[in-house]
Short mmCIF file of C-alpha atoms in Angstrom, two decimals:
data_model
loop_
_atom_site.label_atom_id
_atom_site.label_comp_id
_atom_site.label_asym_id
_atom_site.label_seq_id
_atom_site.Cartn_x
_atom_site.Cartn_y
_atom_site.Cartn_z
CA MET A 1 -1.90 -208.22 87.74
CA GLU A 2 -5.15 -206.31 87.10
CA ILE A 3 -5.54 -203.55 85.37
CA SER A 4 -6.07 -200.82 87.74
CA THR A 5 -2.96 -202.32 89.46
CA LEU A 6 -0.93 -201.59 86.68
CA ALA A 7 -2.65 -198.08 86.03
CA MET A 8 -1.35 -197.29 89.36
CA TYR A 9 2.31 -198.60 88.78
CA HIS A 10 2.37 -197.53 85.46
CA CYS A 11 1.47 -193.56 87.00
CA LEU A 12 3.97 -193.63 89.72
CA ALA A 13 6.83 -195.07 87.22
CA PHE A 14 5.89 -192.06 85.43
CA VAL A 15 6.16 -189.68 87.89
CA TRP A 16 9.28 -190.89 89.61
CA TYR A 17 11.39 -191.14 86.35
CA PHE A 18 10.39 -187.52 85.78
CA PHE A 19 10.97 -186.32 88.83
CA ILE A 20 14.93 -187.87 88.48
CA ALA A 21 14.79 -186.53 84.71
CA TYR A 22 13.85 -183.32 86.37
CA SER A 23 16.28 -183.33 89.65
CA ILE A 24 19.40 -184.25 87.27
CA THR A 25 18.50 -181.37 84.48
CA HIS A 26 18.80 -179.26 87.49
CA VAL A 27 22.08 -179.86 89.22
CA GLU A 28 23.28 -177.04 90.17
CA THR A 29 27.26 -176.56 90.49
CA GLU A 30 29.63 -173.62 91.94
CA GLU A 31 31.78 -174.16 89.47
CA PRO A 32 31.35 -172.43 85.65
CA PRO A 33 30.83 -174.97 83.22
CA SER A 34 32.79 -176.29 80.61
CA GLU A 35 32.46 -175.89 76.84
CA LEU A 36 31.54 -179.46 76.67
CA PHE A 37 28.97 -178.91 79.34
CA LEU A 38 27.40 -176.22 77.44
CA TYR A 39 27.21 -177.94 73.89
CA GLY A 40 24.11 -180.19 74.33
CA GLY A 41 23.54 -179.61 78.31
CA GLN A 42 23.37 -183.00 79.63
CA TRP A 43 21.50 -184.57 76.96
CA LYS A 44 24.16 -185.84 75.95
CA TYR A 45 24.86 -187.96 78.70
CA LEU A 46 22.99 -192.05 77.29
CA THR A 47 21.84 -191.81 81.21
CA VAL A 48 19.95 -188.79 80.98
CA LEU A 49 18.74 -189.83 77.34
CA ASN A 50 17.44 -193.04 79.16
CA LEU A 51 15.12 -191.08 82.03
CA VAL A 52 13.56 -189.48 79.64
CA LEU A 53 13.17 -192.55 77.53
CA GLN A 54 11.56 -194.20 80.60
CA ALA A 55 9.70 -191.70 81.51
CA VAL A 56 8.15 -191.86 77.87
CA PHE A 57 7.40 -195.46 77.86
CA TYR A 58 5.50 -195.24 81.40
CA GLY A 59 3.76 -192.53 80.29
CA VAL A 60 2.27 -194.49 77.48
CA SER A 61 2.38 -197.86 79.41
CA PHE A 62 -0.10 -195.69 81.93
CA LEU A 63 -2.38 -194.13 78.97
CA ALA A 64 -2.86 -197.61 77.46
CA ASP A 65 -4.04 -198.91 81.30
CA VAL A 66 -6.63 -195.80 80.94
CA LEU A 67 -8.02 -196.18 77.27
CA ARG A 68 -8.50 -200.16 79.13
CA LEU A 69 -9.85 -199.19 81.74
CA ILE A 70 -12.30 -196.64 80.26
CA LYS A 71 -13.01 -199.94 77.94
CA LYS A 72 -11.65 -197.40 74.37
CA LEU A 73 -9.55 -200.88 72.86
CA ARG A 74 -9.60 -200.05 69.08
CA CYS A 75 -7.04 -196.99 70.92
CA ALA A 76 -5.85 -198.83 73.50
CA LYS A 77 -4.33 -201.94 71.08
CA CYS A 78 -2.82 -198.98 68.91
CA ILE A 79 -1.07 -197.43 72.33
CA ILE A 80 -0.04 -201.37 73.44
CA SER A 81 1.56 -202.02 70.22
CA SER A 82 3.50 -198.86 70.62
CA ARG A 83 3.97 -199.57 74.02
CA ASP A 84 5.61 -203.00 73.45
CA LEU A 85 7.73 -201.99 70.68
CA LEU A 86 9.06 -199.25 72.82
CA PHE A 87 9.80 -201.32 75.74
CA SER A 88 11.35 -204.50 73.78
CA VAL A 89 13.74 -202.04 71.36
CA LEU A 90 14.91 -199.32 73.45
CA ALA A 91 13.62 -199.38 77.34
CA PHE A 92 14.63 -202.40 78.51
CA PRO A 93 17.87 -202.73 76.27
CA VAL A 94 18.91 -199.19 77.27
CA SER A 95 18.54 -199.22 80.61
CA THR A 96 20.27 -202.73 81.27
CA PHE A 97 22.92 -201.47 79.37
CA VAL A 98 23.39 -198.19 80.95
CA SER A 99 23.33 -200.15 84.85
CA ILE A 100 26.02 -203.01 83.49
CA SER A 101 28.28 -200.70 82.45
CA PHE A 102 28.39 -197.86 84.42
CA TRP A 103 29.28 -200.19 87.50
CA THR A 104 31.16 -202.19 85.19
CA LEU A 105 33.11 -198.98 84.63
CA TYR A 106 33.03 -197.83 88.17
CA THR A 107 34.24 -200.80 89.60
CA TYR A 108 37.04 -200.50 87.16
CA ASN A 109 37.95 -197.17 87.41
CA ARG A 110 35.44 -194.21 88.80
CA GLU A 111 36.70 -191.19 87.13
CA LEU A 112 36.44 -192.72 83.60
CA VAL A 113 32.69 -192.33 83.87
CA TYR A 114 31.91 -190.84 87.40
CA PRO A 115 34.49 -188.70 88.33
CA LYS A 116 34.76 -188.36 92.60
CA SER A 117 34.32 -184.95 92.21
CA LEU A 118 30.64 -185.62 90.88
CA ASP A 119 30.29 -186.61 94.27
CA GLY A 120 29.92 -183.45 95.96
CA VAL A 121 27.59 -181.94 93.25
CA ILE A 122 25.27 -185.46 92.54
CA PRO A 123 23.41 -186.89 95.59
CA LEU A 124 24.24 -190.56 96.12
CA TRP A 125 20.36 -191.35 95.89
CA LEU A 126 20.42 -189.70 92.67
CA ASN A 127 23.27 -191.35 91.27
CA HIS A 128 21.96 -194.80 92.17
CA ALA A 129 18.45 -194.04 90.66
CA MET A 130 19.79 -192.70 87.67
CA HIS A 131 22.44 -195.93 87.59
CA THR A 132 21.34 -198.98 89.45
CA ALA A 133 17.07 -198.69 89.74
CA VAL A 134 16.90 -198.96 86.29
CA PHE A 135 17.22 -202.74 85.91
CA PRO A 136 15.12 -203.52 88.45
CA PHE A 137 12.65 -201.49 87.20
CA ALA A 138 13.12 -203.27 83.53
CA LEU A 139 12.80 -206.06 85.46
CA LEU A 140 9.70 -205.32 87.17
CA GLU A 141 8.38 -204.22 83.82
CA ILE A 142 8.53 -207.65 82.67
CA LEU A 143 7.54 -209.80 85.75
CA ALA A 144 4.52 -207.17 85.75
CA LEU A 145 2.85 -208.30 81.92
CA PRO A 146 3.73 -209.93 78.85
CA HIS A 147 5.29 -207.85 76.08
CA ARG A 148 5.14 -208.52 72.31
CA TYR A 149 8.38 -208.62 70.66
CA PRO A 150 7.98 -207.82 66.98
CA ALA A 151 10.19 -209.66 64.49
CA LYS A 152 13.93 -209.99 65.56
CA LYS A 153 15.11 -208.33 62.38
CA LYS A 154 13.14 -205.64 63.06
CA GLY A 155 13.85 -205.48 66.29
CA LEU A 156 17.91 -205.14 65.63
CA ILE A 157 17.22 -202.86 62.97
CA LEU A 158 15.52 -200.37 65.01
CA LEU A 159 17.88 -201.19 67.76
CA GLY A 160 20.82 -200.79 65.63
CA PHE A 161 19.28 -197.39 64.38
CA VAL A 162 19.27 -195.76 67.57
CA ALA A 163 22.77 -196.47 68.49
CA PHE A 164 24.43 -195.00 65.15
CA LEU A 165 22.42 -192.10 66.09
CA TYR A 166 23.47 -191.96 69.37
CA ILE A 167 27.13 -192.19 68.39
CA SER A 168 26.96 -189.63 66.15
CA TRP A 169 25.87 -187.62 68.43
CA VAL A 170 28.75 -188.27 70.53
CA LEU A 171 31.13 -188.09 67.59
CA TRP A 172 29.41 -184.81 66.53
CA ILE A 173 29.64 -183.30 70.24
CA TYR A 174 34.00 -184.37 69.87
CA SER A 175 34.25 -182.50 66.84
CA VAL A 176 32.81 -179.12 67.86
CA THR A 177 34.12 -178.92 70.72
CA GLY A 178 37.14 -181.27 71.50
CA GLU A 179 36.54 -183.06 74.30
CA TRP A 180 34.99 -186.55 74.53
CA VAL A 181 31.48 -187.26 76.40
CA TYR A 182 32.89 -189.46 78.61
CA PRO A 183 36.64 -189.54 79.53
CA LEU A 184 37.14 -192.97 78.43
CA PHE A 185 37.15 -192.32 74.89
CA ALA A 186 40.07 -190.25 75.03
CA LEU A 187 41.84 -192.85 75.76
CA PHE A 188 41.83 -195.13 72.80
CA SER A 189 42.95 -194.89 69.18
CA PRO A 190 40.58 -194.21 66.83
CA SER A 191 40.28 -197.87 65.76
CA GLY A 192 40.26 -199.09 69.23
CA LEU A 193 36.92 -196.64 69.62
CA ALA A 194 35.51 -198.28 66.78
CA ALA A 195 35.81 -201.77 68.48
CA PHE A 196 35.00 -200.07 71.81
CA PHE A 197 31.51 -199.24 70.01
CA ALA A 198 31.32 -202.04 68.33
CA GLY A 199 31.61 -204.04 71.93
CA SER A 200 29.05 -201.64 73.22
CA LEU A 201 26.51 -202.64 70.17
CA ALA A 202 27.34 -205.54 70.40
CA ILE A 203 26.36 -205.75 74.76
CA VAL A 204 23.19 -204.02 73.59
CA VAL A 205 22.01 -206.23 71.81
CA SER A 206 22.66 -208.76 74.21
CA CYS A 207 20.80 -206.99 76.59
CA TYR A 208 17.52 -206.86 73.99
CA ASN A 209 17.83 -210.63 73.51
CA PHE A 210 17.97 -211.15 77.29
CA GLY A 211 14.91 -209.15 77.55
CA GLU A 212 13.34 -211.29 75.34
CA PHE A 213 14.13 -214.68 76.54
CA LEU A 214 12.51 -213.89 80.03
CA ASN A 215 9.44 -212.19 78.10
CA ARG A 216 9.04 -215.82 76.72
CA MET A 217 10.55 -218.17 79.80
CA ILE A 218 7.87 -215.81 82.13
CA TRP A 219 5.07 -216.03 79.33
CA GLY A 220 5.62 -218.44 76.56
CA GLN A 221 4.95 -217.30 73.06
CA SER A 222 0.95 -216.98 73.33
CA LYS A 223 -0.15 -214.90 76.23
CA PHE A 224 -0.72 -210.88 75.15
CA SER A 225 -2.10 -208.11 77.53
#
């Protein structure tokens, strides 16, 4: 794909995710928010954090494209390295995990992750923008251009560290409010919850490996932008 076309695509994707993140953080409801909602706002939900992550990634990607267009190759090289690390370790695995885990649990019992009461608050299109469209966007990014993946050990350590931070955030919120971010967690015993977190981490790692596999199969080992 031509650099100018990539720049246009990345700019539009950035605007899209910025708009979605803005929309979900400004959803209005007639009912007074609970203590859980007040503590940390919507920044406790992985879906919302992923929207911000995607906006940051596409913003960095657009910046890299612009630098390449104006021939600032030395600066572009540094930004491209950051772009590839962000995509491989976080943007692709997290967006894939969000889409797969949400719709799996939604199909099983939507009340565990997305109560029916939310249908009157969050429009259907916004729900799909947050939980469905993120995966095709991630796949399109792999098809659009190659990304350099870090050494497997480094990539997984970084991914595991971010996962640890989010789990710590969820547990901290529970310790303060006495309520779980997701109703699903209330069904587990402490050991069961630990097993659930471990299983979720395994799925995220699988998403990372899947992205690396697709990138290698489409672009090979040596071709990088």
